[in-house]
Coordinates of C-alpha atoms and ligand atoms in Angstrom, one line a residue:
M759 CA 0.0 0.0 0.0
T760 CA 1.4 3.4 -1.0
P761 CA 1.4 6.2 1.7
V762 CA -1.5 7.8 -0.1
R763 CA -3.5 4.5 0.0
L764 CA -2.5 4.0 3.6
F765 CA -3.9 7.4 4.4
L766 CA -7.1 6.6 2.5
A767 CA -7.4 3.4 4.5
F768 CA -7.1 5.4 7.8
A769 CA -9.7 7.8 6.5
L770 CA -12.1 5.0 5.6
A771 CA -11.5 3.5 9.1
G772 CA -12.5 6.9 10.5
L773 CA -15.7 6.9 8.4
A774 CA -16.5 3.5 9.7
T775 CA -16.0 4.8 13.2
A776 CA -18.5 7.6 12.5
S777 CA -21.1 5.2 11.2
L778 CA -20.8 2.9 14.3
S779 CA -21.1 5.7 16.8
G780 CA -23.8 7.6 14.9
A781 CA -26.1 5.3 13.1
E782 CA -26.2 2.1 15.1
T783 CA -27.7 1.4 18.5
P784 CA -26.8 -2.0 19.9
R785 CA -29.6 -3.5 22.1
P786 CA -29.6 -2.4 25.7
S787 CA -29.4 -5.1 28.3
R788 CA -30.1 -5.6 32.0
G789 CA -27.3 -4.3 34.1
Q790 CA -25.9 -2.0 31.5
S791 CA -27.7 1.3 32.1
T792 CA -26.2 3.2 29.2
G793 CA -27.2 0.5 26.7
A794 CA -25.9 2.2 23.6
K795 CA -22.2 1.1 23.8
P796 CA -20.9 -2.4 24.1
N797 CA -18.6 -3.4 27.0
I798 CA -15.3 -5.0 26.0
V799 CA -13.5 -7.7 28.0
F800 CA -10.0 -8.5 26.7
I801 CA -8.6 -11.7 28.2
F802 CA -4.9 -11.8 27.2
S803 CA -2.5 -14.6 28.2
D804 CA 1.2 -14.9 27.8
D805 CA 2.8 -17.4 25.3
H806 CA -0.4 -19.4 24.6
S807 CA 0.0 -21.3 21.3
L808 CA -2.7 -22.0 18.8
Q809 CA -1.7 -25.7 18.9
T810 CA -3.1 -26.0 22.4
I811 CA -6.5 -24.5 21.8
G812 CA -9.2 -27.1 20.9
A813 CA -11.1 -24.7 18.6
Y814 CA -8.2 -24.0 16.3
G815 CA -7.8 -27.3 14.6
A816 CA -4.0 -27.1 15.1
R817 CA -1.6 -29.9 15.9
L818 CA -2.8 -30.6 19.5
S819 CA -6.3 -29.3 19.1
A820 CA -7.9 -32.8 19.0
F821 CA -5.9 -33.8 22.0
C822 CA -7.0 -30.7 23.9
R823 CA -10.6 -31.4 23.1
E824 CA -10.3 -35.0 24.3
Q825 CA -8.7 -33.9 27.5
A826 CA -10.9 -30.8 28.0
V827 CA -7.9 -28.5 28.2
T828 CA -9.7 -25.4 26.8
P829 CA -13.5 -26.0 27.0
N830 CA -14.3 -22.4 27.9
I831 CA -12.1 -20.8 25.2
D832 CA -13.5 -23.3 22.7
R833 CA -17.0 -22.3 23.7
L834 CA -16.2 -18.6 23.1
A835 CA -15.2 -19.6 19.5
E836 CA -18.3 -21.7 19.1
R837 CA -20.5 -18.8 20.2
G838 CA -18.4 -16.3 18.3
G839 CA -15.6 -16.6 15.9
L840 CA -11.8 -17.1 15.6
F841 CA -9.2 -15.6 13.3
V842 CA -7.0 -18.2 11.6
N843 CA -4.7 -15.5 10.2
S844 CA -3.9 -13.5 13.3
F845 CA -0.3 -12.4 13.7
C846 CA 2.2 -10.5 15.8
G847 CA 4.8 -8.2 14.2
N848 CA 7.7 -9.1 16.6
S849 CA 7.2 -12.3 18.5
L850 CA 8.1 -11.4 22.0
C851 CA 6.3 -10.3 25.2
S852 CA 7.0 -6.6 25.6
P853 CA 7.1 -5.7 21.9
S854 CA 3.7 -7.4 21.3
R855 CA 2.2 -5.6 24.3
A856 CA 3.5 -2.2 23.1
A857 CA 2.1 -2.8 19.6
I858 CA -1.3 -3.5 21.1
Q859 CA -1.3 -0.3 23.3
T860 CA 0.0 2.0 20.5
G861 CA -1.2 0.6 17.2
L862 CA 2.4 0.9 16.0
H863 CA 5.1 -1.5 15.0
S864 CA 8.1 -1.8 17.3
H865 CA 10.5 0.6 15.6
A866 CA 7.9 3.4 16.0
N867 CA 6.7 2.6 19.6
G868 CA 10.2 2.2 21.0
V869 CA 9.7 -1.4 22.4
M870 CA 11.9 -3.3 19.9
T871 CA 13.3 -5.7 22.6
L872 CA 12.3 -7.0 26.0
N873 CA 11.7 -4.9 29.1
K874 CA 11.5 -1.5 27.4
P875 CA 9.0 1.3 28.0
I876 CA 6.8 2.8 25.3
K877 CA 8.3 6.0 23.8
E878 CA 7.2 8.9 26.0
G879 CA 4.2 10.9 24.8
L880 CA 2.8 8.3 22.4
W881 CA -0.9 7.8 22.2
T882 CA -2.3 4.6 23.7
F883 CA -5.8 3.3 23.2
P884 CA -7.1 3.6 26.8
R885 CA -6.9 7.4 26.3
A886 CA -9.4 7.3 23.4
L887 CA -11.7 4.9 25.4
R888 CA -11.8 7.5 28.2
E889 CA -12.6 10.2 25.7
A890 CA -15.4 8.0 24.4
G891 CA -16.9 7.8 27.9
Y892 CA -15.5 4.4 28.9
Q893 CA -14.1 3.4 32.2
S894 CA -11.2 1.0 31.9
A895 CA -9.1 -1.4 34.1
V896 CA -6.2 -3.7 33.6
F897 CA -5.1 -6.5 36.0
G898 CA -2.1 -8.8 35.6
K899 CA 0.9 -9.0 33.4
W900 CA 1.9 -5.7 31.8
H901 CA 5.7 -6.1 31.0
L902 CA 6.3 -2.6 29.6
D903 CA 9.0 -1.5 32.0
T904 CA 8.3 2.1 33.3
T905 CA 5.3 2.7 31.1
K906 CA 2.3 3.4 33.4
P907 CA -1.0 2.1 32.1
E908 CA -3.4 4.8 30.9
F909 CA -6.3 2.7 32.3
D910 CA -8.4 4.3 35.0
E911 CA -7.5 1.5 37.3
W912 CA -4.6 -0.9 37.2
M913 CA -2.8 -3.6 39.2
I914 CA 0.2 -5.0 37.3
L915 CA 2.8 -7.6 38.0
P916 CA 6.4 -6.2 38.1
G917 CA 8.2 -7.6 35.0
Q918 CA 7.4 -11.3 34.6
G919 CA 5.7 -11.5 38.1
T920 CA 5.5 -14.8 40.0
Y921 CA 3.2 -17.8 39.7
N922 CA 2.4 -17.9 43.4
D923 CA 1.5 -15.2 45.9
P924 CA 2.1 -12.4 43.3
L925 CA 3.2 -8.9 44.1
F926 CA 1.3 -6.2 42.2
H927 CA 2.3 -2.6 41.4
R928 CA -0.6 -0.1 41.6
A929 CA -1.1 3.6 41.8
G930 CA -1.6 3.4 45.6
G931 CA 1.5 1.3 46.3
D932 CA 2.5 -2.3 46.0
R933 CA 0.3 -5.1 47.2
K934 CA 1.1 -8.8 47.6
I935 CA -1.8 -11.2 47.3
P936 CA -1.7 -14.9 48.4
G937 CA -2.8 -17.5 45.8
Y938 CA -2.1 -18.8 42.3
T939 CA -1.5 -15.9 39.9
T940 CA -4.0 -16.8 37.3
D941 CA -6.8 -17.1 39.9
V942 CA -5.7 -13.9 41.7
I943 CA -5.8 -11.9 38.5
T944 CA -9.3 -13.3 37.8
D945 CA -10.5 -12.4 41.3
L946 CA -9.2 -8.8 41.0
S947 CA -10.9 -8.5 37.6
L948 CA -14.3 -9.8 38.9
E949 CA -14.1 -7.7 42.0
W950 CA -13.6 -4.6 39.8
L951 CA -16.6 -5.7 37.6
K952 CA -18.8 -5.6 40.7
R953 CA -17.7 -2.2 42.0
R954 CA -17.3 -0.5 38.6
D955 CA -19.3 2.7 37.8
R956 CA -22.5 1.3 36.4
S957 CA -23.3 4.5 34.6
K958 CA -20.5 3.9 32.0
P959 CA -19.6 1.2 29.5
F960 CA -16.3 -0.5 30.4
F961 CA -13.1 -2.0 28.9
L962 CA -11.6 -4.7 31.2
A963 CA -8.2 -6.2 30.4
V964 CA -7.6 -9.5 32.2
Q965 CA -3.9 -10.2 31.5
H966 CA -2.5 -13.5 32.6
K967 CA 1.1 -14.4 33.3
A968 CA 0.4 -18.0 32.4
P969 CA 1.4 -20.2 30.6
H970 CA 4.8 -18.4 30.4
R971 CA 8.0 -20.2 31.2
N972 CA 8.7 -21.7 33.9
F973 CA 5.3 -23.3 33.6
I974 CA 4.2 -23.7 37.2
P975 CA 0.7 -25.2 37.4
P976 CA -1.9 -24.6 40.1
P977 CA -2.1 -27.3 42.8
R978 CA -5.5 -28.4 41.6
Y979 CA -4.0 -29.6 38.3
A980 CA -0.6 -30.8 39.7
T981 CA -1.2 -34.4 38.8
W982 CA -3.8 -34.1 36.0
L983 CA -2.5 -35.7 32.8
D984 CA 0.1 -37.8 34.8
D985 CA -1.1 -41.0 33.1
I986 CA -1.6 -39.5 29.7
T987 CA 0.9 -39.4 26.8
V988 CA 0.9 -36.1 24.8
P989 CA 1.3 -36.7 21.1
E990 CA 4.8 -35.7 19.8
P991 CA 5.4 -33.5 16.8
D992 CA 7.1 -35.3 13.9
T993 CA 9.7 -32.5 13.9
L994 CA 10.8 -33.1 17.5
F995 CA 14.2 -34.2 16.1
D996 CA 14.5 -31.7 13.3
D997 CA 18.1 -31.6 11.9
Y998 CA 17.6 -28.1 10.5
A999 CA 18.8 -29.2 7.0
N1000 CA 17.7 -27.2 4.0
R1001 CA 17.5 -23.9 5.9
A1002 CA 19.8 -20.9 6.6
S1003 CA 22.2 -21.0 9.6
P1004 CA 19.9 -19.3 12.2
A1005 CA 17.6 -22.4 12.7
R1006 CA 20.7 -24.4 13.6
N1007 CA 22.3 -21.8 15.8
Q1008 CA 19.3 -21.0 18.1
K1009 CA 19.4 -21.8 21.8
M1010 CA 15.8 -22.7 22.4
S1011 CA 15.9 -26.5 22.0
I1012 CA 14.3 -28.9 24.4
A1013 CA 17.3 -31.2 24.0
K1014 CA 20.0 -28.6 24.9
D1015 CA 18.4 -25.6 26.4
M1016 CA 15.5 -26.8 28.5
V1017 CA 16.8 -26.9 32.1
L1018 CA 15.7 -29.9 34.1
E1019 CA 15.8 -28.1 37.5
T1020 CA 14.2 -24.7 36.7
D1021 CA 12.0 -25.6 33.7
L1022 CA 10.9 -29.1 34.7
K1023 CA 11.3 -29.1 38.5
V1024 CA 13.6 -32.1 38.5
G1025 CA 15.9 -31.8 41.6
G1026 CA 16.4 -28.6 43.4
R1027 CA 13.9 -26.7 45.6
L1028 CA 10.9 -27.2 43.4
G1029 CA 11.8 -30.9 42.8
R1030 CA 11.2 -31.5 46.6
E1031 CA 7.6 -30.3 46.4
P1032 CA 5.0 -33.1 46.6
A1033 CA 3.5 -32.0 43.3
Y1034 CA 6.7 -33.1 41.5
A1035 CA 7.3 -36.3 43.5
V1036 CA 6.1 -38.7 40.8
R1037 CA 8.2 -36.9 38.1
N1038 CA 11.3 -36.9 40.2
A1039 CA 10.9 -40.6 41.2
D1040 CA 10.4 -41.5 37.5
F1041 CA 13.5 -39.6 36.5
E1042 CA 15.6 -41.2 39.3
R1043 CA 14.4 -44.6 38.2
R1044 CA 14.9 -44.3 34.5
H1045 CA 17.7 -41.7 34.1
P1046 CA 16.7 -41.2 30.4
T1047 CA 19.5 -40.2 28.0
G1048 CA 19.7 -39.1 24.3
Q1049 CA 16.5 -39.1 22.4
D1050 CA 14.7 -40.7 25.3
L1051 CA 15.6 -37.8 27.5
V1052 CA 14.2 -35.3 24.9
R1053 CA 11.0 -37.3 24.7
W1054 CA 10.8 -37.4 28.5
K1055 CA 11.4 -33.7 28.8
Y1056 CA 8.8 -33.0 26.1
Q1057 CA 6.2 -34.9 28.1
Q1058 CA 6.9 -33.0 31.3
Y1059 CA 7.0 -29.7 29.5
L1060 CA 3.7 -30.2 27.7
K1061 CA 1.9 -31.4 30.8
D1062 CA 3.0 -28.4 32.9
Y1063 CA 2.2 -26.0 30.1
L1064 CA -1.3 -27.6 29.6
R1065 CA -1.9 -27.5 33.3
C1066 CA -1.2 -23.7 33.2
V1067 CA -3.4 -23.3 30.2
R1068 CA -6.3 -25.2 31.8
A1069 CA -6.2 -22.6 34.7
V1070 CA -6.3 -19.8 32.1
D1071 CA -9.3 -21.6 30.6
D1072 CA -10.9 -21.7 34.1
S1073 CA -10.5 -17.9 34.2
V1074 CA -12.2 -17.5 30.9
G1075 CA -15.1 -19.6 32.2
R1076 CA -15.3 -17.5 35.4
V1077 CA -15.3 -14.2 33.5
V1078 CA -18.0 -15.4 31.1
A1079 CA -20.1 -16.7 34.0
A1080 CA -19.8 -13.4 35.9
L1081 CA -20.9 -11.4 32.8
E1082 CA -23.9 -13.7 32.5
A1083 CA -24.7 -13.4 36.2
E1084 CA -24.5 -9.6 35.9
G1085 CA -26.8 -9.5 32.9
L1086 CA -24.0 -8.2 30.8
A1087 CA -23.4 -11.1 28.4
E1088 CA -25.5 -9.8 25.5
N1089 CA -23.9 -6.3 25.4
T1090 CA -20.3 -7.4 26.1
I1091 CA -17.7 -8.3 23.5
V1092 CA -15.4 -10.9 24.9
I1093 CA -12.0 -11.4 23.3
Y1094 CA -9.4 -14.1 24.0
S1095 CA -5.8 -13.5 22.7
S1096 CA -2.2 -14.1 23.7
D1097 CA 0.9 -12.0 22.9
Q1098 CA 2.5 -14.4 20.4
G1099 CA 2.6 -18.1 19.5
F1100 CA 4.9 -20.7 21.0
Y1101 CA 6.7 -23.9 20.1
M1102 CA 5.3 -27.0 21.6
G1103 CA 8.3 -29.1 20.6
E1104 CA 7.9 -28.5 16.9
H1105 CA 11.4 -28.3 15.4
G1106 CA 12.6 -29.5 18.9
W1107 CA 11.8 -26.0 20.3
F1108 CA 10.0 -24.4 23.3
D1109 CA 10.2 -20.6 22.7
K1110 CA 9.0 -18.1 20.1
R1111 CA 10.8 -15.1 18.4
W1112 CA 10.7 -16.4 14.8
I1113 CA 8.6 -15.3 11.8
Y1114 CA 8.1 -19.0 11.4
E1115 CA 4.5 -20.3 11.8
E1116 CA 4.1 -21.5 15.4
S1117 CA 5.7 -18.3 16.7
V1118 CA 4.2 -15.6 14.5
H1119 CA 0.6 -16.6 15.0
M1120 CA -1.5 -15.2 17.8
P1121 CA -4.8 -16.7 18.9
F1122 CA -7.7 -14.3 18.4
I1123 CA -11.2 -15.4 19.5
V1124 CA -14.1 -13.0 19.8
R1125 CA -17.7 -13.4 21.0
W1126 CA -19.9 -10.5 20.0
P1127 CA -23.5 -11.5 20.4
G1128 CA -25.8 -10.4 17.5
V1129 CA -22.9 -9.4 15.3
V1130 CA -20.4 -12.3 14.9
K1131 CA -22.2 -15.3 13.7
P1132 CA -21.5 -18.3 15.9
G1133 CA -18.7 -20.6 14.6
T1134 CA -17.2 -18.1 12.2
R1135 CA -13.7 -18.8 11.0
F1136 CA -12.3 -15.4 9.8
T1137 CA -9.6 -15.6 7.2
P1138 CA -8.6 -11.9 6.6
F1139 CA -5.1 -11.1 8.0
I1140 CA -5.1 -9.2 11.3
Q1141 CA -2.1 -8.2 13.4
N1142 CA -1.6 -6.9 16.9
I1143 CA -1.0 -3.4 15.6
D1144 CA -4.8 -3.5 14.7
Y1145 CA -6.1 -4.0 18.2
A1146 CA -5.9 -0.4 19.4
A1147 CA -7.9 1.0 16.4
T1148 CA -10.4 -1.9 16.7
F1149 CA -11.0 -1.3 20.4
V1150 CA -11.5 2.4 19.9
E1151 CA -13.9 1.9 17.0
L1152 CA -15.9 -0.7 19.0
A1153 CA -16.2 2.0 21.7
G1154 CA -17.3 4.6 19.1
G1155 CA -14.2 6.7 19.9
K1156 CA -11.9 8.6 17.7
V1157 CA -9.1 6.6 16.0
P1158 CA -6.1 9.0 15.5
S1159 CA -4.4 9.2 12.1
G1160 CA -1.0 7.8 11.6
L1161 CA -1.4 4.4 13.3
H1162 CA 0.2 1.4 11.5
G1163 CA -2.8 -0.7 12.4
R1164 CA -6.3 -0.5 11.1
S1165 CA -9.6 -1.3 12.8
F1166 CA -11.0 -4.7 11.8
V1167 CA -14.5 -4.0 13.1
P1168 CA -15.7 -4.1 9.4
V1169 CA -14.2 -7.6 9.2
L1170 CA -16.1 -8.6 12.4
R1171 CA -19.3 -7.3 10.8
G1172 CA -18.7 -9.4 7.7
Q1173 CA -17.8 -6.4 5.5
T1174 CA -14.1 -6.8 4.8
P1175 CA -12.9 -3.8 2.9
A1176 CA -11.7 -4.4 -0.6
D1177 CA -8.3 -3.0 0.2
W1178 CA -7.7 -5.0 3.3
R1179 CA -4.1 -6.1 3.8
Q1180 CA -3.0 -9.3 2.1
N1181 CA 0.2 -9.9 4.2
I1182 CA 1.9 -8.8 7.3
Y1183 CA 5.3 -7.2 8.0
Y1184 CA 7.5 -8.7 10.7
H1185 CA 10.7 -7.5 12.4
Y1186 CA 12.5 -9.2 15.3
Y1187 CA 15.3 -7.3 16.9
D1188 CA 16.1 -8.9 20.2
G1189 CA 18.7 -11.6 19.4
G1190 CA 18.0 -13.5 22.6
H1191 CA 18.1 -17.3 22.8
G1192 CA 20.5 -17.2 19.9
V1193 CA 17.7 -16.3 17.5
A1194 CA 19.2 -14.1 14.8
K1195 CA 17.6 -10.8 14.1
H1196 CA 15.4 -10.8 11.0
Y1197 CA 12.6 -9.1 9.2
G1198 CA 10.3 -10.5 6.6
V1199 CA 6.8 -10.8 5.1
R1200 CA 4.2 -13.5 5.5
T1201 CA 1.6 -13.8 2.8
S1202 CA -1.3 -16.2 2.4
R1203 CA 1.1 -18.7 0.9
Y1204 CA 4.7 -17.7 1.6
T1205 CA 7.1 -16.7 4.3
L1206 CA 10.1 -14.7 3.2
A1207 CA 12.7 -13.9 5.9
H1208 CA 15.9 -11.9 5.8
F1209 CA 18.5 -12.6 8.5
Y1210 CA 20.4 -9.4 7.9
E1211 CA 23.3 -9.8 10.2
T1212 CA 24.6 -12.7 8.1
N1213 CA 22.7 -11.6 4.9
E1214 CA 20.9 -15.0 4.6
W1215 CA 17.4 -15.4 3.2
E1216 CA 14.8 -18.1 3.5
L1217 CA 11.6 -18.7 1.6
F1218 CA 9.0 -21.2 2.7
D1219 CA 6.1 -22.4 0.5
N1220 CA 3.6 -22.9 3.3
E1221 CA 1.1 -24.6 1.0
K1222 CA 3.6 -27.3 0.0
D1223 CA 5.6 -27.3 3.1
P1224 CA 3.4 -26.3 6.1
R1225 CA 5.9 -27.5 8.6
Q1226 CA 8.6 -25.3 7.1
L1227 CA 11.3 -27.9 6.7
R1228 CA 12.8 -26.7 3.4
S1229 CA 13.7 -23.2 2.3
V1230 CA 13.1 -22.8 -1.5
Y1231 CA 14.8 -19.4 -1.6
A1232 CA 17.6 -20.7 -3.9
D1233 CA 15.2 -22.9 -6.0
P1234 CA 15.1 -21.5 -9.6
G1235 CA 11.4 -22.4 -9.7
Y1236 CA 10.7 -19.8 -7.1
A1237 CA 12.9 -17.0 -8.5
K1238 CA 9.9 -15.0 -9.7
I1239 CA 8.2 -15.3 -6.3
V1240 CA 11.4 -14.3 -4.5
G1241 CA 11.6 -11.1 -6.7
E1242 CA 8.0 -10.2 -6.0
L1243 CA 8.2 -10.8 -2.3
K1244 CA 11.4 -8.8 -2.0
A1245 CA 9.7 -5.9 -3.7
E1246 CA 6.7 -6.2 -1.4
L1247 CA 9.0 -6.4 1.7
S1248 CA 10.8 -3.1 0.5
R1249 CA 7.4 -1.5 0.0
L1250 CA 6.2 -2.5 3.5
R1251 CA 9.4 -1.1 5.0
Q1252 CA 8.8 2.2 3.2
V1253 CA 5.1 2.3 4.2
Y1254 CA 6.0 1.7 7.9
Q1255 CA 9.2 3.8 7.6
D1256 CA 11.3 1.1 9.1
S1257 CA 15.0 1.2 8.2
D1258 CA 18.4 -0.3 9.0
A1259 CA 19.2 3.0 10.8
I1260 CA 16.7 2.4 13.5
K1261 CA 18.3 0.3 16.3
P1262 CA 17.0 -0.9 19.6
G1263 CA 18.0 1.5 22.4
G1264 CA 18.3 4.6 20.2
G1265 CA 21.5 3.7 18.3
K1266 CA 23.3 1.8 21.0
A1267 CA 22.3 -1.6 19.6
G1268 CA 25.3 -3.6 20.9
K1269 CA 25.1 -2.3 24.5
T1270 CA 21.3 -2.6 24.6
A1271 CA 21.3 -6.1 23.2
G1272 CA 23.9 -7.2 25.8
K1273 CA 21.8 -5.8 28.6
A1274 CA 18.7 -7.4 27.3
K1275 CA 20.4 -10.8 27.1
K1276 CA 21.6 -10.5 30.7
K1277 CA 18.0 -9.7 31.8
Q1278 CA 16.7 -12.7 29.9
A1279 CA 19.2 -15.0 31.5
A1280 CA 18.1 -13.7 34.9
S1281 CA 14.4 -13.9 34.1
G1282 CA 14.5 -17.1 32.2
N1283 CA 12.6 -15.5 29.3
Ligands
LIG1123 CA1 4.8 -13.7 25.7

């Protein structure tokens, strides 16, 4: 899209906003005295993969349905819809969160790597919600360093926070609350729902820490799945042949980089807890090695992860039940999303960061009674930069010009604009876990990635090679496609005004990257 067309798209988004706020009057409901504007509940988890959501039809979806891992999230999708082409622009916690708050890609919002604040003075969407007459609150994981939420009320975990007895930052001073973090965040959200100002519509963000590493489940699910075998991916022992060097050089493999003591609670302080007794005894008895050890680690990892996910799903169930009990279900849009995808052992990995499939996708499920037809599978491309404009348009507020994202409210209404985006731009700057910096473009069929530090390229034909095991960049049969996609990538970089001159940390790339790596090592991110 040229800058002029981009401007037109923003102008059209503005017109759509006007029509929503002016011409349409959603049904009023019991418990929502203003009636005219929908409430929005945004349930947002950390590192929840599509593969582990029953509704998505991904690798472990059938297993998740059989074991009832995500029944409440699945029900949201059945009563509403899900986006099969929902993406992030930089697959990492802080950058994804900043893109959501600002509607801008990382290089423009300042959060290119972990643990950075949003550039001072930038617009964030809660401001527009307030101007539109909404009250807003956020509880849980924030992970935007010194950036204070612009929500009316907030209680946020410092950095990664803890799984048990979490400490929260809030405007009135810190507060430590006993309990399991996912449950505590839900409790806080539901308490706020009860004491909110009933004369105004609301935006409530329920932001979970789970299922982020180091995957500590709640006691109620400590032994659930103990006797079950989780299906393995057929790429668990990927040899990274037929690809550029970064896939081989990463440090996020279950085999080499997953730590028995901290990630899997084998030995050490956690290993002595009763919840991990069976696992530790099994390890002592078998002492698995080689591929057996990788398989053993995979099973423990997946089970802990799924136990954390099930607690998040409980939260979704509690939130929906509370909305129904308050008479708010009909006039409240409920969204479930997570900040990026995650590897569940595919390619032997257990992290994110890549433009590759399992990492670049974000779940996005939305229930909007009376508008989104139950069971809809949306195929238009949406990205986290779109959330801010979407939220503001849903609230009938004013979407500012100059955002990189665009409201997908028309898509939700079944009226996808003719000039809707056909691909997404991606740029990962962090370099952590040995994942080389790269930018690229993902279209409906292809993924083109440029690892610019070593000037290596990869092209995947996701139609013929959905598991992305063979780069066809050098295949003469794809030369024409490579040329077209490179031109498209240049165009996207121009539209978004990204350039090689923009470095994380304002030009001190090396120093910043070094600091970020130390922080990751400390936080286990
Ligand atoms: Ca994350």
